[in-house]
Short mmCIF file of C-alpha atoms in Angstrom, two decimals:
data_model
loop_
_atom_site.label_atom_id
_atom_site.label_comp_id
_atom_site.label_asym_id
_atom_site.label_seq_id
_atom_site.Cartn_x
_atom_site.Cartn_y
_atom_site.Cartn_z
CA MET A 1 0.00 0.00 0.00
CA LYS A 2 2.87 2.34 0.89
CA LYS A 3 4.49 1.56 -2.45
CA LEU A 4 1.24 2.37 -4.28
CA SER A 5 1.00 5.72 -2.43
CA ILE A 6 4.56 6.60 -3.48
CA LEU A 7 3.77 5.77 -7.11
CA LEU A 8 0.57 7.82 -7.04
CA GLY A 9 2.43 10.76 -5.51
CA LEU A 10 5.09 10.54 -8.21
CA SER A 11 2.44 10.45 -10.95
CA ILE A 12 0.75 13.57 -9.55
CA ALA A 13 4.10 15.38 -9.29
CA LEU A 14 4.94 14.55 -12.91
CA ALA A 15 1.52 15.65 -14.09
CA THR A 16 1.81 19.06 -12.37
CA ALA A 17 5.47 19.69 -13.23
CA PRO A 18 6.17 22.73 -15.45
CA ALA A 19 6.33 22.10 -19.19
CA HIS A 20 9.77 21.45 -20.65
CA ALA A 21 11.39 23.99 -22.91
CA GLN A 22 10.26 23.58 -26.51
CA ASP A 23 12.08 24.13 -29.79
CA PHE A 24 10.55 24.36 -33.25
CA GLU A 25 11.39 25.47 -36.80
CA ALA A 26 9.53 26.98 -39.75
CA PHE A 27 11.44 27.57 -42.97
CA ALA A 28 14.11 30.24 -42.31
CA TRP A 29 13.05 30.77 -38.70
CA SER A 30 13.60 28.75 -35.53
CA GLY A 31 11.97 29.31 -32.17
CA SER A 32 12.16 28.21 -28.57
CA CYS A 33 10.20 28.75 -25.37
CA ASP A 34 11.73 28.13 -21.94
CA ASN A 35 10.00 26.69 -18.88
CA ASP A 36 8.58 30.14 -18.07
CA LEU A 37 7.23 30.36 -21.64
CA TYR A 38 9.52 33.24 -22.56
CA CYS A 39 9.64 32.68 -26.30
CA VAL A 40 12.34 33.70 -28.79
CA ALA A 41 12.32 33.37 -32.59
CA ARG A 42 15.51 33.72 -34.66
CA ALA A 43 16.57 34.10 -38.28
CA ASN A 44 20.00 34.83 -39.70
CA GLY A 45 20.67 37.80 -41.95
CA LYS A 46 23.63 38.04 -44.31
CA ALA A 47 25.66 41.00 -45.56
CA PRO A 48 27.21 41.09 -49.06
CA THR A 49 30.55 40.36 -47.40
CA GLY A 50 29.13 37.06 -46.10
CA GLU A 51 29.03 38.29 -42.51
CA THR A 52 25.91 37.23 -40.60
CA MET A 53 23.73 38.75 -37.89
CA GLN A 54 20.56 37.59 -36.18
CA LEU A 55 17.07 39.09 -36.15
CA LYS A 56 15.06 37.93 -33.14
CA LEU A 57 11.48 38.28 -31.92
CA GLU A 58 11.08 37.88 -28.16
CA ARG A 59 7.88 37.72 -26.14
CA PRO A 60 7.31 37.07 -22.42
CA ALA A 61 4.26 35.04 -21.38
CA ASP A 62 2.53 37.93 -19.56
CA PRO A 63 -0.91 38.96 -20.84
CA ASP A 64 -0.65 41.58 -23.61
CA ALA A 65 3.16 41.45 -23.42
CA ALA A 66 5.17 43.40 -25.98
CA ILE A 67 7.04 41.68 -28.79
CA PHE A 68 10.67 42.83 -28.82
CA VAL A 69 12.22 42.92 -32.28
CA THR A 70 15.91 42.42 -31.49
CA VAL A 71 18.96 42.96 -33.67
CA ARG A 72 21.99 40.90 -32.64
CA LEU A 73 25.23 41.82 -34.39
CA PRO A 74 28.52 39.93 -34.48
CA PHE A 75 31.02 41.29 -31.99
CA ALA A 76 33.23 42.42 -34.88
CA GLN A 77 30.54 45.11 -35.45
CA GLU A 78 30.15 46.14 -31.84
CA LEU A 79 27.08 48.23 -31.05
CA THR A 80 27.41 51.39 -28.99
CA VAL A 81 24.79 53.77 -27.64
CA GLY A 82 23.61 56.18 -30.33
CA VAL A 83 24.21 53.89 -33.34
CA PRO A 84 21.31 54.25 -35.85
CA VAL A 85 19.66 50.94 -36.78
CA THR A 86 16.94 50.72 -39.46
CA ILE A 87 14.72 47.77 -40.39
CA THR A 88 13.26 48.02 -43.90
CA VAL A 89 10.67 45.59 -45.31
CA LEU A 90 11.75 45.35 -48.94
CA GLU A 91 8.41 44.51 -50.61
CA SER A 92 6.43 47.33 -49.01
CA GLY A 93 9.16 49.85 -48.33
CA PHE A 94 8.06 50.13 -44.68
CA ARG A 95 10.90 51.40 -42.49
CA GLU A 96 11.42 51.69 -38.76
CA ALA A 97 14.52 53.42 -37.45
CA SER A 98 15.90 53.90 -33.95
CA ASN A 99 19.09 55.10 -32.36
CA THR A 100 20.46 52.51 -29.97
CA GLU A 101 19.55 53.68 -26.47
CA ARG A 102 20.89 50.64 -24.68
CA VAL A 103 23.15 47.77 -25.67
CA TYR A 104 22.12 44.45 -24.15
CA ARG A 105 24.26 41.44 -23.39
CA GLY A 106 25.12 39.65 -26.60
CA ASN A 107 25.67 42.87 -28.60
CA GLU A 108 21.91 43.39 -29.03
CA MET A 109 19.46 46.27 -29.35
CA THR A 110 15.66 46.06 -29.43
CA PHE A 111 12.62 47.73 -30.99
CA GLY A 112 9.96 47.31 -28.30
CA GLY A 113 6.20 47.78 -28.59
CA ALA A 114 2.75 46.25 -28.91
CA ALA A 115 2.32 42.88 -30.60
CA ASP A 116 0.08 44.32 -33.32
CA ARG A 117 2.20 47.37 -34.15
CA PRO A 118 3.07 48.09 -37.82
CA LEU A 119 6.62 46.67 -37.69
CA VAL A 120 5.44 43.23 -36.53
CA GLU A 121 2.53 43.22 -38.99
CA GLN A 122 4.92 44.06 -41.85
CA LEU A 123 7.33 41.29 -40.87
CA LYS A 124 4.42 38.80 -40.90
CA ALA A 125 3.09 39.94 -44.28
CA ASN A 126 6.29 39.96 -46.36
CA THR A 127 9.27 37.80 -47.31
CA THR A 128 12.47 39.83 -46.88
CA ALA A 129 13.72 42.56 -44.56
CA ARG A 130 16.94 44.52 -44.60
CA VAL A 131 18.69 45.61 -41.41
CA ASP A 132 20.97 48.63 -41.86
CA VAL A 133 23.44 49.47 -39.09
CA ASP A 134 25.18 52.82 -39.34
CA LEU A 135 28.51 52.01 -37.73
CA ILE A 136 29.82 55.51 -37.22
CA SER A 137 33.12 54.20 -35.93
CA HIS A 138 33.58 52.31 -39.23
CA GLY A 139 32.38 55.22 -41.38
CA SER A 140 29.90 53.03 -43.25
CA VAL A 141 26.47 51.42 -43.20
CA VAL A 142 26.45 47.62 -42.97
CA SER A 143 23.33 45.99 -44.48
CA TYR A 144 21.99 42.50 -43.83
CA ASN A 145 19.14 40.80 -45.72
CA VAL A 146 16.92 38.65 -43.50
CA PRO A 147 14.36 36.14 -44.85
CA LEU A 148 10.92 36.44 -43.26
CA THR A 149 9.47 33.15 -44.52
CA GLY A 150 8.29 31.21 -41.47
CA VAL A 151 8.04 34.10 -39.01
CA THR A 152 4.22 33.97 -38.97
CA SER A 153 4.26 30.22 -38.19
CA VAL A 154 6.69 30.77 -35.32
CA LEU A 155 4.57 33.57 -33.84
CA ALA A 156 1.49 31.31 -34.12
CA GLU A 157 3.38 28.69 -32.09
CA PHE A 158 4.09 31.39 -29.48
CA ASP A 159 0.33 32.02 -29.31
CA ARG A 160 -0.39 28.31 -28.78
CA LEU A 161 2.26 27.70 -26.14
CA GLN A 162 1.50 30.92 -24.23
CA GLY A 163 -2.26 30.24 -24.23
CA ARG A 164 -3.21 33.24 -26.39
CA VAL A 165 -5.22 31.41 -29.10
CA GLU A 166 -8.41 33.36 -29.94
CA ARG A 167 -7.43 36.05 -27.43
CA ALA A 168 -7.16 39.74 -28.21
CA ASP A 169 -3.42 39.74 -27.36
CA ALA A 170 -2.47 36.95 -29.81
CA ALA A 171 0.09 37.85 -32.48
CA VAL A 172 -1.39 35.61 -35.19
CA LEU A 173 -4.24 33.43 -33.87
CA THR A 174 -6.16 36.42 -32.60
CA GLY A 175 -9.82 36.47 -31.64
CA GLY A 176 -12.36 38.22 -29.50
CA LEU A 177 -11.59 36.55 -26.18
CA PRO A 178 -10.25 38.94 -23.53
CA PHE A 179 -6.83 38.35 -22.03
CA PRO A 180 -6.42 38.20 -18.23
CA GLY A 181 -6.85 41.65 -16.75
CA GLN A 182 -8.52 43.11 -19.84
CA VAL A 183 -12.11 42.71 -18.61
CA ARG A 184 -11.24 44.30 -15.28
CA GLU A 185 -9.65 47.31 -16.98
CA GLU A 186 -12.61 47.74 -19.33
CA ALA A 187 -15.00 47.52 -16.40
CA LYS A 188 -13.22 50.51 -14.81
CA THR A 189 -13.80 52.68 -17.85
CA THR A 190 -17.28 51.51 -18.92
CA PRO A 191 -19.96 53.74 -17.39
CA VAL A 192 -22.63 51.91 -15.41
CA PRO A 193 -26.05 52.41 -17.09
CA GLN A 194 -28.29 54.60 -14.98
CA PRO A 195 -32.03 53.87 -14.67
CA GLU A 196 -34.34 56.18 -16.57
CA PRO A 197 -36.02 58.73 -14.29
CA GLU A 198 -39.66 57.97 -13.61
CA ALA A 199 -42.18 60.21 -15.37
CA ALA A 200 -43.55 62.85 -13.03
CA ALA A 201 -47.11 62.20 -11.95
CA ALA A 202 -49.73 64.42 -13.59
CA PRO A 203 -51.10 67.07 -11.28
CA ILE A 204 -54.55 66.33 -9.83
CA GLU A 205 -57.17 68.78 -11.02
CA GLN A 206 -59.08 70.46 -8.27
#
């Protein structure tokens, strides 16, 4: 009986253990989510010289979390604060530029913002982006072409693993379901309907 109790306890522990990290691929993109469901997608970009960099999309599991579009350069092209970085979607001509305000570990800078902002929507809808890095110290702009084929599939996998399917905060598999906290916030701003005033009684004729 004691042995059976131990086995049952082990089964329950295994069933409630956190999910293992997951890795997946879609065409030019690969993705992974850790045990906390912090998800990162990656694709390599290449310069005409053959040098490569990495374009990454990162999203925490929190409701309505931002998607960070991250540029990771090789250390030979070290980023410094103030370096202009531009992402251009070649088919549409859409551009987003930013001066590096902070350099993260791994020689990275990020474009932060909402999951449905124009940059993310453009990356999903097209096939090639160009990342231009104005390396002032080198006196030149270094350009990398990055394939976008597969990025939508990877973001859809983020939605599935992070439990966003059919929710308003999904990146791809969006729907009308509220995300945690959304209903409470809307309730604060939605006026409570007031009852119509009763019609005044007609005066009694004397």
